[in-house]
CSV table of C-alpha atoms and ligand atoms in Angstrom, one decimal:
chain,number,residue,atom,x,y,z
A,1,MET,CA,10.2,-16.0,-5.8
A,2,ARG,CA,6.9,-15.7,-5.0
A,3,TYR,CA,5.3,-14.3,-8.1
A,4,LEU,CA,8.1,-15.9,-10.8
A,5,ASP,CA,7.6,-14.5,-14.6
A,6,ARG,CA,4.3,-13.0,-13.3
A,7,ILE,CA,3.3,-9.6,-15.5
A,8,VAL,CA,2.2,-7.1,-12.9
A,9,VAL,CA,2.0,-2.8,-13.9
A,10,VAL,CA,2.4,-0.7,-11.3
A,11,THR,CA,1.5,3.7,-11.9
A,12,GLY,CA,3.2,6.1,-10.3
A,13,GLY,CA,6.5,3.3,-10.1
A,14,SER,CA,9.0,5.8,-10.5
A,15,ARG,CA,10.0,6.7,-7.1
A,16,GLY,CA,8.4,6.7,-3.0
A,17,ILE,CA,6.2,4.0,-2.6
A,18,GLY,CA,5.3,3.2,-6.3
A,19,GLU,CA,9.4,2.8,-5.6
A,20,GLY,CA,8.9,0.0,-3.4
A,21,ILE,CA,6.6,-1.7,-5.2
A,22,VAL,CA,8.3,-2.2,-7.9
A,23,ARG,CA,11.2,-3.4,-6.2
A,24,ALA,CA,9.9,-6.1,-4.0
A,25,PHE,CA,7.9,-7.8,-7.4
A,26,VAL,CA,10.8,-7.3,-8.8
A,27,ARG,CA,12.7,-9.1,-6.4
A,28,GLU,CA,9.2,-11.8,-6.2
A,29,GLY,CA,10.5,-13.1,-9.9
A,30,ALA,CA,7.9,-11.1,-11.6
A,31,HIS,CA,7.9,-9.1,-15.2
A,32,VAL,CA,7.4,-5.0,-13.6
A,33,VAL,CA,5.9,-2.1,-15.5
A,34,ALA,CA,6.8,1.3,-13.7
A,35,VAL,CA,4.8,3.5,-15.6
A,36,SER,CA,4.7,7.5,-14.3
A,37,THR,CA,5.1,10.7,-15.9
A,38,ASP,CA,9.0,11.2,-14.5
A,39,ARG,CA,10.8,9.9,-17.9
A,40,ALA,CA,14.5,10.4,-16.1
A,41,GLY,CA,12.8,8.9,-12.8
A,42,GLY,CA,11.3,5.3,-13.7
A,43,ASP,CA,13.9,5.4,-17.2
A,44,ALA,CA,17.3,5.6,-14.6
A,45,LEU,CA,15.3,2.9,-12.7
A,46,ALA,CA,14.8,0.5,-14.5
A,47,ALA,CA,17.9,0.1,-16.2
A,48,ALA,CA,19.6,-0.7,-11.9
A,49,LEU,CA,16.5,-3.1,-11.8
A,50,GLY,CA,17.7,-4.9,-14.7
A,51,PRO,CA,15.6,-6.9,-17.9
A,52,THR,CA,12.7,-7.5,-15.8
A,53,CYS,CA,11.8,-3.9,-15.4
A,54,ARG,CA,11.1,-1.7,-17.5
A,55,HIS,CA,9.5,1.3,-17.4
A,56,VAL,CA,6.8,3.4,-20.1
A,57,HIS,CA,6.0,7.4,-19.5
A,58,ALA,CA,2.7,7.6,-19.7
A,59,ASP,CA,-0.3,10.0,-17.3
A,60,VAL,CA,-3.0,8.4,-16.3
A,61,ARG,CA,-5.3,11.1,-16.7
A,62,ARG,CA,-4.9,10.8,-20.3
A,63,ASP,CA,-7.3,7.9,-21.1
A,64,GLU,CA,-5.2,7.2,-24.5
A,65,ASP,CA,-2.3,6.8,-22.5
A,66,LEU,CA,-3.4,4.1,-20.8
A,67,ALA,CA,-5.1,2.3,-23.6
A,68,ALA,CA,-1.9,2.5,-25.4
A,69,LEU,CA,0.4,1.2,-21.4
A,70,PHE,CA,-2.0,-2.4,-21.8
A,71,ALA,CA,-2.4,-2.9,-25.3
A,72,ASP,CA,1.9,-2.8,-25.4
A,73,VAL,CA,1.6,-5.2,-21.8
A,74,VAL,CA,0.3,-7.7,-24.2
A,75,ALA,CA,1.7,-7.7,-27.2
A,76,THR,CA,5.1,-7.8,-24.7
A,77,HIS,CA,3.9,-9.7,-22.3
A,78,GLY,CA,0.9,-12.0,-23.7
A,79,ARG,CA,-1.2,-11.5,-20.0
A,80,LEU,CA,-1.3,-9.4,-17.3
A,81,ASP,CA,-1.6,-10.6,-13.8
A,82,CYS,CA,-1.4,-7.3,-11.2
A,83,LEU,CA,-2.2,-3.7,-11.7
A,84,VAL,CA,-1.0,-1.4,-8.6
A,85,ASN,CA,-2.6,2.1,-9.0
A,86,ASN,CA,-0.7,3.8,-7.5
A,87,ALA,CA,-0.6,6.9,-8.9
A,88,GLY,CA,-1.1,10.3,-7.4
A,89,THR,CA,-0.7,13.1,-5.3
A,90,HIS,CA,-1.3,14.9,-2.5
A,91,LEU,CA,-1.5,19.3,-2.7
A,92,ALA,CA,-1.2,21.6,-0.4
A,93,HIS,CA,-3.8,21.6,2.5
A,94,ARG,CA,-6.4,23.7,2.3
A,95,ALA,CA,-10.0,24.9,3.4
A,96,ILE,CA,-13.0,24.7,0.7
A,97,ASP,CA,-13.6,28.3,-0.3
A,98,ASP,CA,-10.1,28.1,-2.2
A,99,ILE,CA,-11.0,24.8,-3.9
A,100,THR,CA,-11.5,26.2,-7.6
A,101,PRO,CA,-14.4,23.5,-9.0
A,102,GLY,CA,-11.5,22.9,-11.4
A,103,ALA,CA,-8.8,21.9,-8.9
A,104,PHE,CA,-11.4,20.1,-6.8
A,105,ARG,CA,-12.2,18.1,-10.8
A,106,ASP,CA,-8.5,17.8,-11.5
A,107,LEU,CA,-7.2,16.3,-8.5
A,108,LEU,CA,-10.6,13.8,-9.0
A,109,ASP,CA,-9.6,12.3,-12.7
A,110,LEU,CA,-5.6,12.0,-11.2
A,111,ASN,CA,-6.1,10.5,-7.9
A,112,LEU,CA,-10.4,7.9,-9.0
A,113,VAL,CA,-10.3,8.3,-12.3
A,114,SER,CA,-7.6,7.1,-13.0
A,115,GLN,CA,-8.2,4.0,-11.4
A,116,PHE,CA,-11.5,3.7,-13.1
A,117,MET,CA,-9.4,4.3,-16.6
A,118,ALA,CA,-6.7,1.9,-15.5
A,119,CYS,CA,-8.8,-0.8,-13.9
A,120,ARG,CA,-11.5,-0.8,-16.9
A,121,LEU,CA,-8.7,-1.3,-19.6
A,122,ALA,CA,-6.7,-4.3,-17.4
A,123,LEU,CA,-10.4,-6.2,-16.4
A,124,PRO,CA,-10.8,-8.4,-20.1
A,125,HIS,CA,-7.3,-9.2,-19.4
A,126,LEU,CA,-7.1,-10.2,-15.7
A,127,ARG,CA,-10.2,-12.1,-16.4
A,128,GLN,CA,-8.7,-14.6,-18.6
A,129,VAL,CA,-5.8,-14.9,-15.5
A,130,GLN,CA,-7.5,-14.5,-12.2
A,131,GLY,CA,-5.3,-11.9,-11.5
A,132,CYS,CA,-5.8,-8.9,-9.3
A,133,ILE,CA,-6.0,-5.3,-8.6
A,134,ILE,CA,-4.2,-3.1,-5.6
A,135,ASN,CA,-5.8,0.2,-5.3
A,136,MET,CA,-3.2,2.9,-3.5
A,137,ALA,CA,-6.4,4.7,-1.1
A,138,SER,CA,-4.2,6.1,2.4
A,139,LEU,CA,-5.1,6.5,6.7
A,140,VAL,CA,-6.7,10.0,5.2
A,141,ALA,CA,-9.8,8.5,4.3
A,142,THR,CA,-11.0,6.8,7.1
A,143,LEU,CA,-9.2,9.1,9.1
A,144,GLY,CA,-10.3,12.6,7.5
A,145,GLN,CA,-7.4,14.9,7.5
A,146,HIS,CA,-7.0,19.1,8.0
A,147,HIS,CA,-7.5,21.0,5.1
A,148,ALA,CA,-7.9,18.2,2.4
A,149,VAL,CA,-10.9,18.0,1.7
A,150,ASP,CA,-10.2,17.1,-2.1
A,151,TYR,CA,-7.6,14.2,-1.5
A,152,VAL,CA,-9.9,12.6,1.4
A,153,ALA,CA,-12.5,12.8,-1.5
A,154,SER,CA,-10.8,10.8,-4.4
A,155,LYS,CA,-8.9,8.1,-1.5
A,156,GLY,CA,-12.3,7.5,0.4
A,157,ALA,CA,-14.3,6.9,-3.4
A,158,ILE,CA,-11.8,4.8,-3.5
A,159,VAL,CA,-12.4,1.8,-0.9
A,160,ALA,CA,-14.9,2.6,-1.8
A,161,PHE,CA,-15.0,1.3,-5.4
A,162,SER,CA,-12.6,-1.4,-4.8
A,163,ARG,CA,-14.7,-2.9,-2.4
A,164,ALA,CA,-18.6,-2.8,-5.1
A,165,LEU,CA,-15.9,-3.8,-8.0
A,166,ALA,CA,-14.2,-6.4,-5.6
A,167,ILE,CA,-18.4,-7.8,-5.3
A,168,ASP,CA,-18.5,-7.8,-9.4
A,169,GLU,CA,-15.5,-9.6,-10.7
A,170,ALA,CA,-15.4,-12.2,-7.8
A,171,ARG,CA,-17.7,-14.1,-10.7
A,172,HIS,CA,-14.6,-14.3,-12.9
A,173,GLY,CA,-11.7,-14.9,-10.4
A,174,VAL,CA,-10.7,-11.6,-9.9
A,175,ARG,CA,-9.4,-10.1,-6.8
A,176,VAL,CA,-9.4,-6.0,-6.1
A,177,ASN,CA,-8.1,-4.6,-2.4
A,178,SER,CA,-7.1,-1.2,-1.7
A,179,VAL,CA,-4.0,-0.4,0.7
A,180,SER,CA,-4.1,2.7,2.9
A,181,PRO,CA,-0.8,3.8,3.9
A,182,GLY,CA,-0.3,6.8,6.3
A,183,ASN,CA,3.3,8.6,7.0
A,184,ILE,CA,5.4,7.3,4.4
A,185,ASP,CA,8.2,8.5,4.0
A,186,THR,CA,8.8,9.3,0.2
A,187,PRO,CA,9.7,12.6,-1.3
A,188,LEU,CA,6.3,13.9,-1.7
A,189,TRP,CA,6.1,13.5,2.2
A,190,GLN,CA,9.5,15.4,2.6
A,191,SER,CA,8.0,17.5,-0.3
A,192,PHE,CA,5.4,18.6,2.0
A,193,ALA,CA,8.2,18.8,5.5
A,194,ASP,CA,10.5,21.1,3.1
A,195,ALA,CA,7.1,23.4,3.1
A,196,SER,CA,6.0,23.4,6.7
A,197,ALA,CA,8.2,26.3,8.9
A,198,ASP,CA,10.0,23.9,10.7
A,199,PRO,CA,11.3,21.0,8.3
A,200,ASP,CA,12.5,18.7,11.2
A,201,ALA,CA,9.5,20.0,13.4
A,202,MET,CA,7.3,18.2,10.9
A,203,ARG,CA,9.5,15.4,10.3
A,204,ARG,CA,9.5,14.3,14.1
A,205,GLY,CA,5.5,15.0,14.6
A,206,GLY,CA,5.0,12.7,11.8
A,207,GLU,CA,6.8,10.4,13.4
A,208,THR,CA,5.1,10.3,16.5
A,209,SER,CA,1.7,10.0,14.7
A,210,GLN,CA,2.5,6.4,15.1
A,211,TRP,CA,2.7,4.1,18.1
A,212,LEU,CA,5.5,1.7,15.5
A,213,PRO,CA,7.4,5.9,16.5
A,214,ARG,CA,9.4,6.2,12.9
A,215,LEU,CA,7.4,6.6,9.2
A,216,GLY,CA,7.1,4.1,7.3
A,217,THR,CA,8.5,2.9,4.6
A,218,ALA,CA,7.7,2.3,0.3
A,219,ASP,CA,9.1,-1.1,0.6
A,220,GLU,CA,7.2,-1.6,3.7
A,221,VAL,CA,4.2,-0.7,1.3
A,222,GLY,CA,5.4,-2.5,-1.4
A,223,ARG,CA,6.2,-6.6,0.5
A,224,LEU,CA,2.2,-5.8,1.4
A,225,CYS,CA,1.8,-5.2,-2.4
A,226,VAL,CA,3.5,-8.2,-3.2
A,227,TYR,CA,1.6,-10.8,-0.3
A,228,LEU,CA,-1.7,-9.2,-1.6
A,229,ALA,CA,-1.0,-10.5,-5.5
A,230,ALA,CA,1.4,-13.4,-3.9
A,231,ASP,CA,-0.2,-14.9,-1.0
A,232,ALA,CA,-3.2,-13.3,0.1
A,233,THR,CA,-5.7,-15.2,-2.3
A,234,TYR,CA,-8.6,-15.3,-0.2
A,235,THR,CA,-8.9,-11.7,0.2
A,236,THR,CA,-10.9,-9.6,-2.3
A,237,GLY,CA,-12.8,-5.9,-1.1
A,238,VAL,CA,-10.7,-4.9,2.2
A,239,ASP,CA,-8.4,-1.6,2.7
A,240,HIS,CA,-5.5,-3.3,4.1
A,241,VAL,CA,-4.4,-0.2,6.5
A,242,ILE,CA,-0.5,0.5,6.2
A,243,SER,CA,0.9,3.1,9.1
A,244,GLY,CA,2.5,2.0,12.6
A,245,GLY,CA,-1.1,2.0,14.3
A,246,ALA,CA,-1.2,6.5,13.8
A,247,GLU,CA,-5.8,5.1,14.0
A,248,ILE,CA,-5.2,3.9,17.2
A,249,GLY,CA,-5.6,5.1,20.8
A,250,TYR,CA,-5.7,9.2,20.5
A,251,GLY,CA,-3.5,11.7,19.9
A,252,THR,CA,0.2,12.0,19.6
A,253,LYS,CA,2.0,8.5,20.5
A,254,PRO,CA,4.8,8.1,23.3
A,255,ILE,CA,8.1,6.9,22.6
A,256,SER,CA,8.9,4.4,25.1
B,1,LIG,P1,5.8,10.7,-5.1
B,1,LIG,O1,5.3,11.4,-5.2
B,1,LIG,O2,6.7,11.0,-4.3
B,1,LIG,O3,5.4,9.4,-6.3
B,1,LIG,C1,4.5,9.1,-6.9
B,1,LIG,C2,4.2,9.0,-8.2
B,1,LIG,O4,3.0,9.0,-9.1
B,1,LIG,C3,5.5,9.2,-9.1
B,1,LIG,O5,6.5,8.4,-10.1
B,1,LIG,C4,5.3,10.2,-9.9
B,1,LIG,O6,6.3,9.8,-11.4
B,1,LIG,C5,3.8,9.7,-10.6
B,1,LIG,N1,2.7,10.8,-10.9
B,1,LIG,C6,2.3,11.5,-10.2
B,1,LIG,N2,1.5,12.1,-11.7
B,1,LIG,C7,1.7,11.0,-12.8
B,1,LIG,C8,0.4,10.9,-14.5
B,1,LIG,N3,0.3,12.3,-14.3
B,1,LIG,N4,0.7,9.7,-14.1
B,1,LIG,C9,1.5,9.3,-14.5
B,1,LIG,N5,2.3,8.9,-13.4
B,1,LIG,C10,2.2,10.5,-12.6
B,1,LIG,O7,3.9,10.0,-4.1
B,1,LIG,P2,4.6,8.8,-2.3
B,1,LIG,O8,4.5,9.6,-1.7
B,1,LIG,O9,4.5,7.8,-3.4
B,1,LIG,O10,2.3,8.8,-2.8
B,1,LIG,C11,2.1,7.0,-3.7
B,1,LIG,C12,0.3,7.0,-3.8
B,1,LIG,O11,0.2,6.6,-2.1
B,1,LIG,C13,-0.7,8.0,-4.0
B,1,LIG,O12,-1.7,7.7,-4.4
B,1,LIG,C14,-0.7,8.8,-2.5
B,1,LIG,O13,-1.4,9.1,-2.5
B,1,LIG,C15,-0.1,7.1,-1.9
B,1,LIG,N6,0.0,8.1,-0.5
B,1,LIG,C16,1.1,8.9,0.2
B,1,LIG,C17,1.1,8.4,1.2
B,1,LIG,C18,2.8,9.1,2.3
B,1,LIG,O14,2.7,9.3,3.4
B,1,LIG,N7,3.5,9.5,1.8
B,1,LIG,C19,0.1,8.2,2.4
B,1,LIG,C20,-0.7,7.2,2.4
B,1,LIG,C21,-1.7,7.5,0.4
């Protein structure tokens, strides 16, 4: 019970990494508001987890949805201790010639601008309790990725945004960190495997991209987020890589 009776908002909290984060905070005694556009999945998760979890249907691209969300959270719970900005996506890999300006802007809206807006709306409440923010970035923010300039740009900006916000909010006692996962086994990751010519080969390739020879789990990312919120009280402005060692050493990793 490391986060007993604290109030946590997790965007993208209906499935995948967000579900892992929601489950981890509920286990530690928090009241969790899971936010997503997936009404069926989010409602089912909240029902399974019981009274300390509820699902709010909201689109993080819509400023009015976010404003209503934080007004509701504070009216219901009276405080906000932790905001996890996790909602985001990765579009199909393609070269810059095939990314329209509109599509590029749309992805930045979902992955990046939504985090800016949620932070802006949550901070007046977080400052009152010296709360914290965790922004979901990606390992590829640092490594780059083939045919994904839109996604990589959005995630690189999240790391930089989080570090800059950490500087400004330190005087209020609010900590801001980012989390950069490598290959995590989620519906989004599986959708890329399923869309590939050989899904089994793609999964094997994913498993052998890090020294720990498997994909990471949403629960492992969830536990890192609980650690950042509950335990890492002298940590701010840091990007926390959770990748099984994908970025250390060269190329494909041998499974010993
Ligand atoms: P996922 O597609 O499995 O889950 C995404 C969640 O976000 C769902 O709950 C979905 O309903 C929600 N969502 C999508 N659009 C939304 C919107 N407009 N408003 C509100 N909610 C919305 O994805 P995932 O793999 O769990 O990824 C979660 C985050 O982690 C993303 O930001 C992603 O970029 C990042 N990430 C994932 C991996 C990985 O390997 N899976 C690696 C690095 C970073």
